[in-house]
Amino acid sequence: MWEKTVHVQPPYNFDRVLDRLAINPLINLNKDERWVKVPFYVKNEPVVVTVKATGTIDSPTFVITGSQREMMEQALQYVSHIFQWEVPLKDIQDYFLLTDLQDIFIEHRGTPLVLDFDPYYCLMKCIIHQQLNMTFAYTLTSRFVTTFGQEIEGTWIHPRPEKIAQLSVADLRELQFSGRKAEYVIDTSKLIAAGELTLADLQSKTDEEVIDTLVKIRGIGKWTAQNFLLFALGRPNLFPIADIGIQNAIKKLYNLDKKPTYEQMEEYSKPWEPYLSYASLYLWRSIE
DNA sequence: AACCAGGAGGAAT
DNA sequence: ATTCCTCATGGT
């Protein structure tokens, strides 16, 4: 058993983070006690750490605990990345206070971009969530993880691509995947398992290179590639204009009578560069 | 019951 | 290179 305290630059609102994570029924967290269990793989071995908030928005501190002391350094680095503790939200907040999004940024002050707990899981989740309402989308990802993943230290960890690569379409159709979606998930997992697609290699590429690489894969369009850049790599300047949630948020913000066109969205979003990811994130929050 | 959902592929331009 | 049409499966 090990324990470590971490101080983070304000503002950082972990309670908002927990509210958001709670939408995913697979994540084991406790809002009152302000902690969440975070599972991840180290060399194909599952590890779980608990992240507990002990501070405030303007003085954020966290206590991280785990069971395997030899994993401590890797775990600290990992959770710092997942929760984006090194990103200076203060600068981003100050920037958006001078834009049309000021009210939303005041309302959601200190909301960070929190990454999915694993890039492969992120990619599968994006594919599964394509064109589905959030309720059913999370139903499907939950079935995916609880059927093929593993329960460890009181929480669920997603399956490895090698396992999904061996499934048949029928296996996923039992969980109410559409046939097409099942193919996308299995075939992409096969690419990864075969070493033809290495997600870790995308880390060093530019946004455009990552999109070009991923869009070549059947089942991965621009929206999915952009979401991967956002929630797997934490890139700061993505604005998925095909996203229905962002479209609805723009519609609400500017009081439009119908959903904005792509052209309108590009126009509105210009002042939000180079922090388009944060504009996207806060727009999503504004309609939840 | 009809329309929608945090899209993608493929055909037709 | 861009636009339009179809698809798949529940939710509301």
Short mmCIF file of C-alpha atoms (C1' of nucleotides) in Angstrom, two decimals:
data_model
loop_
_atom_site.label_atom_id
_atom_site.label_comp_id
_atom_site.label_asym_id
_atom_site.label_seq_id
_atom_site.Cartn_x
_atom_site.Cartn_y
_atom_site.Cartn_z
CA MET A 1 0.00 0.00 0.00
CA TRP A 2 1.27 3.43 -0.90
CA GLU A 3 -0.08 6.96 -0.69
CA LYS A 4 1.03 10.26 -2.19
CA THR A 5 -0.29 13.82 -2.04
CA VAL A 6 -0.28 16.00 -5.15
CA HIS A 7 -0.85 19.74 -5.42
CA VAL A 8 -2.37 21.10 -8.62
CA GLN A 9 -2.51 24.58 -10.10
CA PRO A 10 -5.90 26.25 -9.60
CA PRO A 11 -8.59 26.47 -10.71
CA TYR A 12 -9.47 22.78 -10.82
CA ASN A 13 -12.96 21.52 -10.01
CA PHE A 14 -12.75 17.81 -9.24
CA ASP A 15 -16.38 17.61 -8.15
CA ARG A 16 -17.38 18.56 -11.68
CA VAL A 17 -15.05 15.84 -12.91
CA LEU A 18 -16.77 13.28 -10.73
CA ASP A 19 -20.21 14.44 -11.87
CA ARG A 20 -19.15 13.83 -15.44
CA LEU A 21 -17.46 10.48 -14.77
CA ALA A 22 -20.58 9.33 -12.94
CA ILE A 23 -22.43 9.22 -16.26
CA ASN A 24 -20.37 6.12 -17.04
CA PRO A 25 -21.86 3.36 -14.88
CA LEU A 26 -18.64 1.33 -15.01
CA ILE A 27 -16.58 3.84 -13.09
CA ASN A 28 -16.42 3.24 -9.38
CA LEU A 29 -16.56 6.59 -7.62
CA ASN A 30 -18.04 8.29 -4.61
CA LYS A 31 -19.06 11.93 -4.96
CA ASP A 32 -19.58 12.52 -1.24
CA GLU A 33 -16.17 11.11 -0.34
CA ARG A 34 -14.74 12.69 -3.51
CA TRP A 35 -12.81 9.71 -4.87
CA VAL A 36 -12.65 7.62 -8.02
CA LYS A 37 -10.92 4.35 -8.79
CA VAL A 38 -8.80 4.46 -11.94
CA PRO A 39 -7.82 1.19 -13.60
CA PHE A 40 -5.08 0.92 -16.21
CA TYR A 41 -2.68 -1.59 -17.73
CA VAL A 42 1.05 -1.73 -17.13
CA LYS A 43 2.53 -4.22 -19.57
CA ASN A 44 -0.84 -6.00 -19.90
CA GLU A 45 -1.16 -6.26 -16.12
CA PRO A 46 -4.13 -4.39 -14.64
CA VAL A 47 -3.39 -1.85 -11.91
CA VAL A 48 -5.88 0.20 -9.90
CA VAL A 49 -5.26 3.45 -8.06
CA THR A 50 -7.68 5.61 -6.11
CA VAL A 51 -7.69 9.38 -6.62
CA LYS A 52 -9.28 11.37 -3.83
CA ALA A 53 -9.78 15.12 -3.74
CA THR A 54 -8.83 16.78 -0.46
CA GLY A 55 -8.70 20.44 -1.49
CA THR A 56 -10.88 23.07 -3.14
CA ILE A 57 -11.26 24.60 -6.60
CA ASP A 58 -8.74 27.29 -5.73
CA SER A 59 -6.44 25.05 -3.73
CA PRO A 60 -6.69 21.65 -5.41
CA THR A 61 -4.93 18.77 -3.73
CA PHE A 62 -5.27 15.04 -4.21
CA VAL A 63 -4.32 11.92 -2.36
CA ILE A 64 -3.49 9.00 -4.60
CA THR A 65 -3.33 5.49 -3.20
CA GLY A 66 -2.47 2.13 -4.69
CA SER A 67 -1.72 -1.39 -3.63
CA GLN A 68 1.55 -2.09 -5.46
CA ARG A 69 4.36 0.16 -4.31
CA GLU A 70 6.55 -0.67 -7.29
CA MET A 71 3.89 0.89 -9.52
CA MET A 72 3.81 4.21 -7.67
CA GLU A 73 5.90 6.34 -10.01
CA GLN A 74 4.15 5.09 -13.14
CA ALA A 75 0.77 5.52 -11.49
CA LEU A 76 1.45 9.10 -10.47
CA GLN A 77 2.59 9.99 -13.95
CA TYR A 78 -0.42 8.22 -15.40
CA VAL A 79 -3.10 9.92 -13.27
CA SER A 80 -1.45 13.30 -13.77
CA HIS A 81 -1.85 12.76 -17.50
CA ILE A 82 -5.40 11.39 -17.34
CA PHE A 83 -6.63 14.25 -15.17
CA GLN A 84 -4.49 16.81 -17.06
CA TRP A 85 -3.06 18.24 -13.88
CA GLU A 86 -0.22 19.92 -15.71
CA VAL A 87 -2.48 22.02 -17.94
CA PRO A 88 -2.72 25.67 -16.79
CA LEU A 89 -6.50 26.09 -16.70
CA LYS A 90 -6.07 29.61 -15.35
CA ASP A 91 -4.69 30.84 -18.69
CA ILE A 92 -7.46 29.10 -20.62
CA GLN A 93 -10.12 30.49 -18.28
CA ASP A 94 -8.77 34.02 -18.66
CA TYR A 95 -8.74 33.63 -22.43
CA PHE A 96 -12.38 32.54 -22.68
CA LEU A 97 -13.62 35.28 -20.34
CA LEU A 98 -13.00 37.57 -23.31
CA THR A 99 -15.18 35.50 -25.70
CA ASP A 100 -18.82 34.59 -26.31
CA LEU A 101 -18.27 31.60 -24.03
CA GLN A 102 -17.59 33.70 -20.92
CA ASP A 103 -20.83 32.80 -19.15
CA ILE A 104 -20.29 29.09 -19.72
CA PHE A 105 -16.70 29.31 -18.50
CA ILE A 106 -17.79 31.14 -15.37
CA GLU A 107 -20.46 28.53 -14.71
CA HIS A 108 -18.05 25.64 -15.23
CA ARG A 109 -14.87 27.27 -13.93
CA GLY A 110 -12.09 24.79 -13.28
CA THR A 111 -13.50 22.03 -15.46
CA PRO A 112 -10.53 20.17 -16.96
CA LEU A 113 -10.32 17.98 -20.03
CA VAL A 114 -10.22 14.52 -18.45
CA LEU A 115 -8.95 11.76 -20.68
CA ASP A 116 -10.39 8.31 -21.09
CA PHE A 117 -8.46 5.85 -18.97
CA ASP A 118 -6.86 4.19 -22.02
CA PRO A 119 -6.37 5.08 -25.71
CA TYR A 120 -7.68 1.75 -27.02
CA TYR A 121 -10.72 1.98 -24.78
CA CYS A 122 -11.24 5.54 -26.00
CA LEU A 123 -11.19 4.43 -29.61
CA MET A 124 -13.62 1.57 -29.01
CA LYS A 125 -15.91 3.85 -27.02
CA CYS A 126 -15.92 6.43 -29.80
CA ILE A 127 -16.84 3.81 -32.39
CA ILE A 128 -19.54 2.37 -30.16
CA HIS A 129 -20.97 5.81 -29.42
CA GLN A 130 -21.25 6.88 -33.04
CA GLN A 131 -24.77 8.10 -33.78
CA LEU A 132 -26.29 6.67 -30.60
CA ASN A 133 -28.07 8.50 -27.82
CA MET A 134 -25.95 8.69 -24.68
CA THR A 135 -28.14 6.34 -22.66
CA PHE A 136 -27.92 3.50 -25.11
CA ALA A 137 -24.30 4.32 -25.92
CA TYR A 138 -23.27 3.78 -22.31
CA THR A 139 -25.42 0.67 -22.13
CA LEU A 140 -23.42 -0.79 -25.02
CA THR A 141 -20.00 0.19 -23.68
CA SER A 142 -20.96 -1.21 -20.30
CA ARG A 143 -21.95 -4.53 -21.81
CA PHE A 144 -18.74 -4.49 -23.85
CA VAL A 145 -16.55 -4.02 -20.79
CA THR A 146 -18.42 -6.26 -18.36
CA THR A 147 -18.66 -9.07 -20.91
CA PHE A 148 -15.09 -9.04 -22.19
CA GLY A 149 -13.18 -7.00 -19.63
CA GLN A 150 -12.15 -7.81 -16.10
CA GLU A 151 -13.26 -6.80 -12.63
CA ILE A 152 -10.37 -5.86 -10.39
CA GLU A 153 -10.20 -4.23 -6.97
CA GLY A 154 -13.84 -3.23 -7.16
CA THR A 155 -13.82 -1.67 -10.60
CA TRP A 156 -13.97 -2.70 -14.26
CA ILE A 157 -11.12 -2.54 -16.73
CA HIS A 158 -11.71 -2.72 -20.48
CA PRO A 159 -10.61 -5.79 -22.47
CA ARG A 160 -7.37 -5.89 -24.43
CA PRO A 161 -7.55 -5.63 -28.24
CA GLU A 162 -6.17 -9.17 -28.58
CA LYS A 163 -9.30 -10.51 -26.96
CA ILE A 164 -11.74 -8.45 -29.04
CA ALA A 165 -9.83 -9.36 -32.20
CA GLN A 166 -10.87 -12.97 -31.70
CA LEU A 167 -14.60 -12.28 -31.38
CA SER A 168 -17.16 -12.87 -34.08
CA VAL A 169 -19.75 -10.35 -35.18
CA ALA A 170 -22.36 -12.59 -33.59
CA ASP A 171 -20.67 -12.23 -30.18
CA LEU A 172 -21.23 -8.48 -30.26
CA ARG A 173 -24.67 -8.66 -31.84
CA GLU A 174 -25.75 -10.53 -28.71
CA LEU A 175 -25.02 -7.31 -26.83
CA GLN A 176 -27.23 -5.43 -29.34
CA PHE A 177 -24.41 -4.03 -31.42
CA SER A 178 -25.42 -3.46 -35.01
CA GLY A 179 -23.62 -5.74 -37.44
CA ARG A 180 -21.73 -2.82 -38.90
CA LYS A 181 -20.61 -1.50 -35.53
CA ALA A 182 -19.49 -5.00 -34.53
CA GLU A 183 -17.32 -5.18 -37.64
CA TYR A 184 -15.76 -1.80 -36.93
CA VAL A 185 -14.88 -2.76 -33.36
CA ILE A 186 -13.51 -6.20 -34.20
CA ASP A 187 -11.61 -5.20 -37.34
CA THR A 188 -9.97 -2.21 -35.67
CA SER A 189 -8.98 -4.42 -32.74
CA LYS A 190 -7.48 -6.89 -35.21
CA LEU A 191 -5.35 -4.15 -36.72
CA ILE A 192 -4.07 -3.21 -33.28
CA ALA A 193 -3.51 -6.82 -32.20
CA ALA A 194 -1.61 -7.51 -35.41
CA GLY A 195 0.63 -4.52 -34.84
CA GLU A 196 -0.61 -2.78 -37.97
CA LEU A 197 -1.92 0.08 -35.87
CA THR A 198 0.00 1.18 -32.78
CA LEU A 199 -1.90 3.80 -30.88
CA ALA A 200 1.13 4.77 -28.81
CA ASP A 201 2.91 5.84 -32.00
CA LEU A 202 0.25 8.47 -32.61
CA GLN A 203 1.44 10.39 -29.56
CA SER A 204 4.30 11.99 -31.47
CA LYS A 205 2.30 12.93 -34.56
CA THR A 206 0.48 16.14 -35.41
CA ASP A 207 -3.31 16.35 -35.24
CA GLU A 208 -3.53 16.17 -39.02
CA GLU A 209 -1.26 13.15 -39.22
CA VAL A 210 -3.29 11.33 -36.58
CA ILE A 211 -6.54 12.09 -38.40
CA ASP A 212 -5.08 10.96 -41.74
CA THR A 213 -3.90 7.71 -40.15
CA LEU A 214 -7.12 6.86 -38.34
CA VAL A 215 -9.58 7.89 -41.05
CA LYS A 216 -8.10 5.26 -43.37
CA ILE A 217 -9.54 2.61 -41.08
CA ARG A 218 -13.06 1.45 -41.91
CA GLY A 219 -15.42 2.64 -39.20
CA ILE A 220 -13.33 5.60 -38.14
CA GLY A 221 -14.38 8.93 -39.61
CA LYS A 222 -13.28 12.44 -38.85
CA TRP A 223 -15.49 12.77 -35.78
CA THR A 224 -14.02 9.64 -34.19
CA ALA A 225 -10.46 10.70 -35.02
CA GLN A 226 -11.07 14.13 -33.50
CA ASN A 227 -12.54 12.59 -30.37
CA PHE A 228 -9.52 10.31 -30.11
CA LEU A 229 -7.23 13.34 -30.27
CA LEU A 230 -9.32 14.99 -27.57
CA PHE A 231 -9.92 12.18 -25.12
CA ALA A 232 -7.01 9.83 -25.72
CA LEU A 233 -4.22 12.30 -26.47
CA GLY A 234 -5.55 15.42 -24.74
CA ARG A 235 -4.84 17.70 -27.70
CA PRO A 236 -6.00 21.27 -27.04
CA ASN A 237 -7.34 22.47 -30.38
CA LEU A 238 -10.10 20.15 -31.71
CA PHE A 239 -13.62 21.21 -32.66
CA PRO A 240 -15.71 18.28 -33.97
CA ILE A 241 -18.26 20.12 -36.07
CA ALA A 242 -20.07 16.88 -36.94
CA ASP A 243 -20.91 16.44 -33.27
CA ILE A 244 -24.63 16.77 -32.59
CA GLY A 245 -23.99 17.87 -29.01
CA ILE A 246 -21.78 20.78 -30.04
CA GLN A 247 -24.27 21.71 -32.74
CA ASN A 248 -27.07 21.84 -30.19
CA ALA A 249 -24.92 23.80 -27.75
CA ILE A 250 -24.14 26.41 -30.41
CA LYS A 251 -27.81 26.57 -31.28
CA LYS A 252 -28.66 27.24 -27.66
CA LEU A 253 -25.86 29.71 -27.07
CA TYR A 254 -26.75 31.91 -30.04
CA ASN A 255 -30.48 31.26 -29.79
CA LEU A 256 -30.71 29.91 -33.34
CA ASP A 257 -33.99 28.49 -34.59
CA LYS A 258 -32.27 25.51 -36.15
CA LYS A 259 -28.96 23.70 -35.91
CA PRO A 260 -26.00 25.68 -37.26
CA THR A 261 -24.40 24.80 -40.58
CA TYR A 262 -20.79 23.67 -40.69
CA GLU A 263 -19.93 27.05 -42.14
CA GLN A 264 -21.55 28.88 -39.24
CA MET A 265 -19.77 26.67 -36.74
CA GLU A 266 -16.39 27.36 -38.32
CA GLU A 267 -17.16 31.06 -38.15
CA TYR A 268 -18.29 31.05 -34.53
CA SER A 269 -15.31 28.97 -33.46
CA LYS A 270 -12.58 31.14 -34.96
CA PRO A 271 -12.07 33.29 -31.85
CA TRP A 272 -11.69 30.16 -29.71
CA GLU A 273 -8.43 28.99 -31.24
CA PRO A 274 -5.98 27.72 -30.15
CA TYR A 275 -8.13 26.25 -27.36
CA LEU A 276 -10.93 24.75 -29.45
CA SER A 277 -10.91 21.56 -27.37
CA TYR A 278 -11.85 23.58 -24.32
CA ALA A 279 -14.55 25.40 -26.25
CA SER A 280 -15.90 21.99 -27.28
CA LEU A 281 -15.71 20.65 -23.75
CA TYR A 282 -17.48 23.59 -22.15
CA LEU A 283 -20.11 23.68 -24.91
CA TRP A 284 -20.86 20.04 -24.18
CA ARG A 285 -21.16 20.85 -20.49
CA SER A 286 -23.50 23.73 -21.24
CA ILE A 287 -26.24 21.41 -22.46
CA GLU A 288 -25.86 18.55 -20.00
"C1'" DA B 1 -45.49 6.68 -33.59
"C1'" DA B 2 -42.25 9.54 -35.48
"C1'" DC B 3 -38.14 11.48 -34.93
"C1'" DC B 4 -33.69 11.61 -32.88
"C1'" DA B 5 -29.01 10.14 -31.46
"C1'" DG B 6 -21.84 13.18 -29.03
"C1'" DG B 7 -21.62 9.26 -37.53
"C1'" DA B 8 -19.71 6.44 -41.31
"C1'" DG B 9 -19.46 4.47 -45.88
"C1'" DG B 10 -20.37 4.78 -50.52
"C1'" DA B 11 -22.46 6.75 -54.47
"C1'" DA B 12 -23.34 10.73 -57.01
"C1'" DT B 13 -21.89 14.94 -58.16
"C1'" DA C 1 -12.84 16.98 -53.07
"C1'" DT C 2 -17.65 17.69 -51.48
"C1'" DT C 3 -22.60 16.61 -50.96
"C1'" DC C 4 -26.49 13.33 -50.44
"C1'" DC C 5 -28.54 8.89 -49.14
"C1'" DT C 6 -28.77 4.84 -46.58
"C1'" DC C 7 -27.87 2.17 -42.71
"C1'" DA C 8 -28.60 0.17 -37.49
"C1'" DT C 9 -30.55 0.00 -33.11
"C1'" DG C 10 -32.69 1.88 -28.97
"C1'" DG C 11 -34.48 6.25 -26.55
"C1'" DT C 12 -37.90 9.77 -25.83
#
